[in-house]
């Protein structure tokens, strides 16, 4: 279920970013109903068994959708992000969100995970779940 804090985050944004985030939240919630949603590091994130799998954040000129293990998805439309296993997509308009593509990515987010939950305990070393 979409956490009330996530709804508040979305509603605090100006158009069209509020609509982008509302649509992303709706689709993530629909296709990962078992995930826990909360604000984490000031942004909406969904977790499976305590492991972050997908979230989004408002950047200066867009909304970034981030998959923590997205580099392993082998999907067009996702771009490598950072030095770990994350990949992202960026949106400037709600109509850029392709529901079928996002559903496929969310299925892979469920199936392909690296253990970010224990990253600190493992001193920065990721292991595949």
PDB file of C-alpha atoms in Angstrom:
ATOM      1  CA  UNK A   1       0.000   0.000   0.000  1.00  0.00           C
ATOM      2  CA  UNK A   2       1.269   3.464  -0.834  1.00  0.00           C
ATOM      3  CA  UNK A   3       2.435   5.041   2.394  1.00  0.00           C
ATOM      4  CA  UNK A   4       0.769   8.354   3.338  1.00  0.00           C
ATOM      5  CA  UNK A   5       4.223   9.978   3.454  1.00  0.00           C
ATOM      6  CA  UNK A   6       4.750   8.987  -0.182  1.00  0.00           C
ATOM      7  CA  UNK A   7       1.435  10.592  -1.117  1.00  0.00           C
ATOM      8  CA  UNK A   8       2.507  13.744   0.764  1.00  0.00           C
ATOM      9  CA  UNK A   9       5.859  13.717  -1.091  1.00  0.00           C
ATOM     10  CA  UNK A  10       4.071  13.463  -4.436  1.00  0.00           C
ATOM     11  CA  UNK A  11       1.508  16.153  -3.638  1.00  0.00           C
ATOM     12  CA  UNK A  12       4.224  18.605  -2.557  1.00  0.00           C
ATOM     13  CA  UNK A  13       5.713  18.613  -6.061  1.00  0.00           C
ATOM     14  CA  UNK A  14       4.779  21.045  -8.816  1.00  0.00           C
ATOM     15  CA  UNK A  15       3.177  19.883 -12.055  1.00  0.00           C
ATOM     16  CA  UNK A  16       4.030  17.774 -13.978  1.00  0.00           C
ATOM     17  CA  UNK A  17       6.333  16.111 -11.420  1.00  0.00           C
ATOM     18  CA  UNK A  18       3.439  15.437  -9.034  1.00  0.00           C
ATOM     19  CA  UNK A  19       1.606  13.499 -11.758  1.00  0.00           C
ATOM     20  CA  UNK A  20       4.745  11.576 -12.742  1.00  0.00           C
ATOM     21  CA  UNK A  21       5.342  10.503  -9.145  1.00  0.00           C
ATOM     22  CA  UNK A  22       1.687   9.640  -8.530  1.00  0.00           C
ATOM     23  CA  UNK A  23       1.677   7.411 -11.623  1.00  0.00           C
ATOM     24  CA  UNK A  24       4.961   5.729 -10.673  1.00  0.00           C
ATOM     25  CA  UNK A  25       3.687   5.079  -7.136  1.00  0.00           C
ATOM     26  CA  UNK A  26       0.428   3.646  -8.478  1.00  0.00           C
ATOM     27  CA  UNK A  27       2.216   1.266 -10.860  1.00  0.00           C
ATOM     28  CA  UNK A  28       4.850   0.156  -8.353  1.00  0.00           C
ATOM     29  CA  UNK A  29       2.171  -0.481  -5.753  1.00  0.00           C
ATOM     30  CA  UNK A  30       0.077  -2.412  -8.298  1.00  0.00           C
ATOM     31  CA  UNK A  31       2.893  -4.638  -9.557  1.00  0.00           C
ATOM     32  CA  UNK A  32       4.844  -5.080  -6.295  1.00  0.00           C
ATOM     33  CA  UNK A  33       1.966  -5.373  -3.813  1.00  0.00           C
ATOM     34  CA  UNK A  34       4.119  -7.347  -1.374  1.00  0.00           C
ATOM     35  CA  UNK A  35       6.681  -4.510  -1.117  1.00  0.00           C
ATOM     36  CA  UNK A  36       6.854  -2.156   1.838  1.00  0.00           C
ATOM     37  CA  UNK A  37       6.825   1.520   0.909  1.00  0.00           C
ATOM     38  CA  UNK A  38       8.284   4.326   2.996  1.00  0.00           C
ATOM     39  CA  UNK A  39      10.263   7.528   2.727  1.00  0.00           C
ATOM     40  CA  UNK A  40      13.944   6.599   2.931  1.00  0.00           C
ATOM     41  CA  UNK A  41      16.706   9.211   2.672  1.00  0.00           C
ATOM     42  CA  UNK A  42      13.935  11.748   1.896  1.00  0.00           C
ATOM     43  CA  UNK A  43      12.523   9.826  -1.116  1.00  0.00           C
ATOM     44  CA  UNK A  44       9.846   7.164  -1.696  1.00  0.00           C
ATOM     45  CA  UNK A  45      11.354   3.667  -1.801  1.00  0.00           C
ATOM     46  CA  UNK A  46       9.861   0.164  -1.966  1.00  0.00           C
ATOM     47  CA  UNK A  47      11.499  -2.726  -0.107  1.00  0.00           C
ATOM     48  CA  UNK A  48      11.226  -6.492  -0.415  1.00  0.00           C
ATOM     49  CA  UNK A  49      12.171  -8.224   2.840  1.00  0.00           C
ATOM     50  CA  UNK A  50      13.980  -5.083   3.959  1.00  0.00           C
ATOM     51  CA  UNK A  51      16.002  -4.770   0.741  1.00  0.00           C
ATOM     52  CA  UNK A  52      15.480  -1.590  -1.344  1.00  0.00           C
ATOM     53  CA  UNK A  53      14.419  -2.468  -4.887  1.00  0.00           C
ATOM     54  CA  UNK A  54      12.856   0.632  -6.473  1.00  0.00           C
ATOM     55  CA  UNK A  55      12.290   4.270  -5.668  1.00  0.00           C
ATOM     56  CA  UNK A  56      12.086   7.681  -7.218  1.00  0.00           C
ATOM     57  CA  UNK A  57      13.280  11.182  -6.535  1.00  0.00           C
ATOM     58  CA  UNK A  58      12.800  14.663  -7.918  1.00  0.00           C
ATOM     59  CA  UNK A  59      15.928  15.966  -9.612  1.00  0.00           C
ATOM     60  CA  UNK A  60      16.371  19.494 -10.946  1.00  0.00           C
ATOM     61  CA  UNK A  61      14.912  18.834 -14.424  1.00  0.00           C
ATOM     62  CA  UNK A  62      13.195  15.443 -14.091  1.00  0.00           C
ATOM     63  CA  UNK A  63      11.992  12.612 -11.892  1.00  0.00           C
ATOM     64  CA  UNK A  64      14.451   9.732 -11.571  1.00  0.00           C
ATOM     65  CA  UNK A  65      13.138   6.185 -11.153  1.00  0.00           C
ATOM     66  CA  UNK A  66      15.900   4.070  -9.611  1.00  0.00           C
ATOM     67  CA  UNK A  67      16.207   0.294  -9.472  1.00  0.00           C
ATOM     68  CA  UNK A  68      18.864  -0.727  -6.963  1.00  0.00           C
ATOM     69  CA  UNK A  69      19.707  -3.895  -8.918  1.00  0.00           C
ATOM     70  CA  UNK A  70      18.727  -2.543 -12.335  1.00  0.00           C
ATOM     71  CA  UNK A  71      22.069  -3.129 -14.058  1.00  0.00           C
ATOM     72  CA  UNK A  72      21.263  -6.832 -13.986  1.00  0.00           C
ATOM     73  CA  UNK A  73      17.936  -6.412 -15.791  1.00  0.00           C
ATOM     74  CA  UNK A  74      19.485  -6.135 -19.284  1.00  0.00           C
ATOM     75  CA  UNK A  75      16.709  -3.752 -20.315  1.00  0.00           C
ATOM     76  CA  UNK A  76      16.695  -0.919 -22.827  1.00  0.00           C
ATOM     77  CA  UNK A  77      15.584   2.335 -21.279  1.00  0.00           C
ATOM     78  CA  UNK A  78      17.565   1.844 -18.085  1.00  0.00           C
ATOM     79  CA  UNK A  79      20.910   3.630 -17.686  1.00  0.00           C
ATOM     80  CA  UNK A  80      23.676   2.627 -15.268  1.00  0.00           C
ATOM     81  CA  UNK A  81      23.781   4.783 -12.147  1.00  0.00           C
ATOM     82  CA  UNK A  82      26.558   4.939  -9.574  1.00  0.00           C
ATOM     83  CA  UNK A  83      29.276   2.469  -8.672  1.00  0.00           C
ATOM     84  CA  UNK A  84      27.098  -0.413  -7.469  1.00  0.00           C
ATOM     85  CA  UNK A  85      24.355  -2.243  -9.428  1.00  0.00           C
ATOM     86  CA  UNK A  86      21.744   0.502  -9.822  1.00  0.00           C
ATOM     87  CA  UNK A  87      20.099   1.678 -13.037  1.00  0.00           C
ATOM     88  CA  UNK A  88      17.667   4.493 -13.684  1.00  0.00           C
ATOM     89  CA  UNK A  89      15.089   5.965 -16.015  1.00  0.00           C
ATOM     90  CA  UNK A  90      14.220   9.653 -16.093  1.00  0.00           C
ATOM     91  CA  UNK A  91      10.875  11.295 -16.820  1.00  0.00           C
ATOM     92  CA  UNK A  92       9.819  14.860 -17.593  1.00  0.00           C
ATOM     93  CA  UNK A  93       6.176  14.100 -18.500  1.00  0.00           C
ATOM     94  CA  UNK A  94       3.697  11.493 -17.181  1.00  0.00           C
ATOM     95  CA  UNK A  95       2.976  10.182 -20.687  1.00  0.00           C
ATOM     96  CA  UNK A  96       6.607   9.026 -20.972  1.00  0.00           C
ATOM     97  CA  UNK A  97       5.846   6.257 -18.470  1.00  0.00           C
ATOM     98  CA  UNK A  98       5.137   3.044 -20.361  1.00  0.00           C
ATOM     99  CA  UNK A  99       3.086   0.852 -18.012  1.00  0.00           C
ATOM    100  CA  UNK A 100       4.006  -2.428 -19.749  1.00  0.00           C
ATOM    101  CA  UNK A 101       7.715  -1.653 -19.680  1.00  0.00           C
ATOM    102  CA  UNK A 102       7.541  -0.610 -16.041  1.00  0.00           C
ATOM    103  CA  UNK A 103       5.653  -3.800 -15.170  1.00  0.00           C
ATOM    104  CA  UNK A 104       8.440  -5.852 -16.799  1.00  0.00           C
ATOM    105  CA  UNK A 105      11.111  -3.899 -14.921  1.00  0.00           C
ATOM    106  CA  UNK A 106       9.262  -4.395 -11.625  1.00  0.00           C
ATOM    107  CA  UNK A 107       9.068  -8.139 -12.251  1.00  0.00           C
ATOM    108  CA  UNK A 108      12.819  -8.162 -12.706  1.00  0.00           C
ATOM    109  CA  UNK A 109      13.224  -6.035  -9.552  1.00  0.00           C
ATOM    110  CA  UNK A 110      11.512  -8.847  -7.664  1.00  0.00           C
ATOM    111  CA  UNK A 111      13.620 -11.599  -9.268  1.00  0.00           C
ATOM    112  CA  UNK A 112      17.040  -9.935  -9.578  1.00  0.00           C
ATOM    113  CA  UNK A 113      18.288  -8.486  -6.309  1.00  0.00           C
ATOM    114  CA  UNK A 114      21.593  -7.607  -4.769  1.00  0.00           C
ATOM    115  CA  UNK A 115      21.734  -7.476  -0.980  1.00  0.00           C
ATOM    116  CA  UNK A 116      21.800  -3.760  -0.230  1.00  0.00           C
ATOM    117  CA  UNK A 117      20.221  -4.378   3.178  1.00  0.00           C
ATOM    118  CA  UNK A 118      23.531  -5.798   4.476  1.00  0.00           C
ATOM    119  CA  UNK A 119      25.913  -3.581   2.487  1.00  0.00           C
ATOM    120  CA  UNK A 120      27.323  -1.803   5.552  1.00  0.00           C
ATOM    121  CA  UNK A 121      27.724  -5.046   7.503  1.00  0.00           C
ATOM    122  CA  UNK A 122      29.633  -6.504   4.549  1.00  0.00           C
ATOM    123  CA  UNK A 123      31.816  -3.390   4.346  1.00  0.00           C
ATOM    124  CA  UNK A 124      30.600  -2.292   0.918  1.00  0.00           C
ATOM    125  CA  UNK A 125      30.614  -5.729  -0.717  1.00  0.00           C
ATOM    126  CA  UNK A 126      27.399  -6.671  -2.526  1.00  0.00           C
ATOM    127  CA  UNK A 127      26.129 -10.224  -2.803  1.00  0.00           C
ATOM    128  CA  UNK A 128      23.432 -11.484  -5.120  1.00  0.00           C
ATOM    129  CA  UNK A 129      20.253 -12.723  -3.448  1.00  0.00           C
TER     130      UNK A 129
END
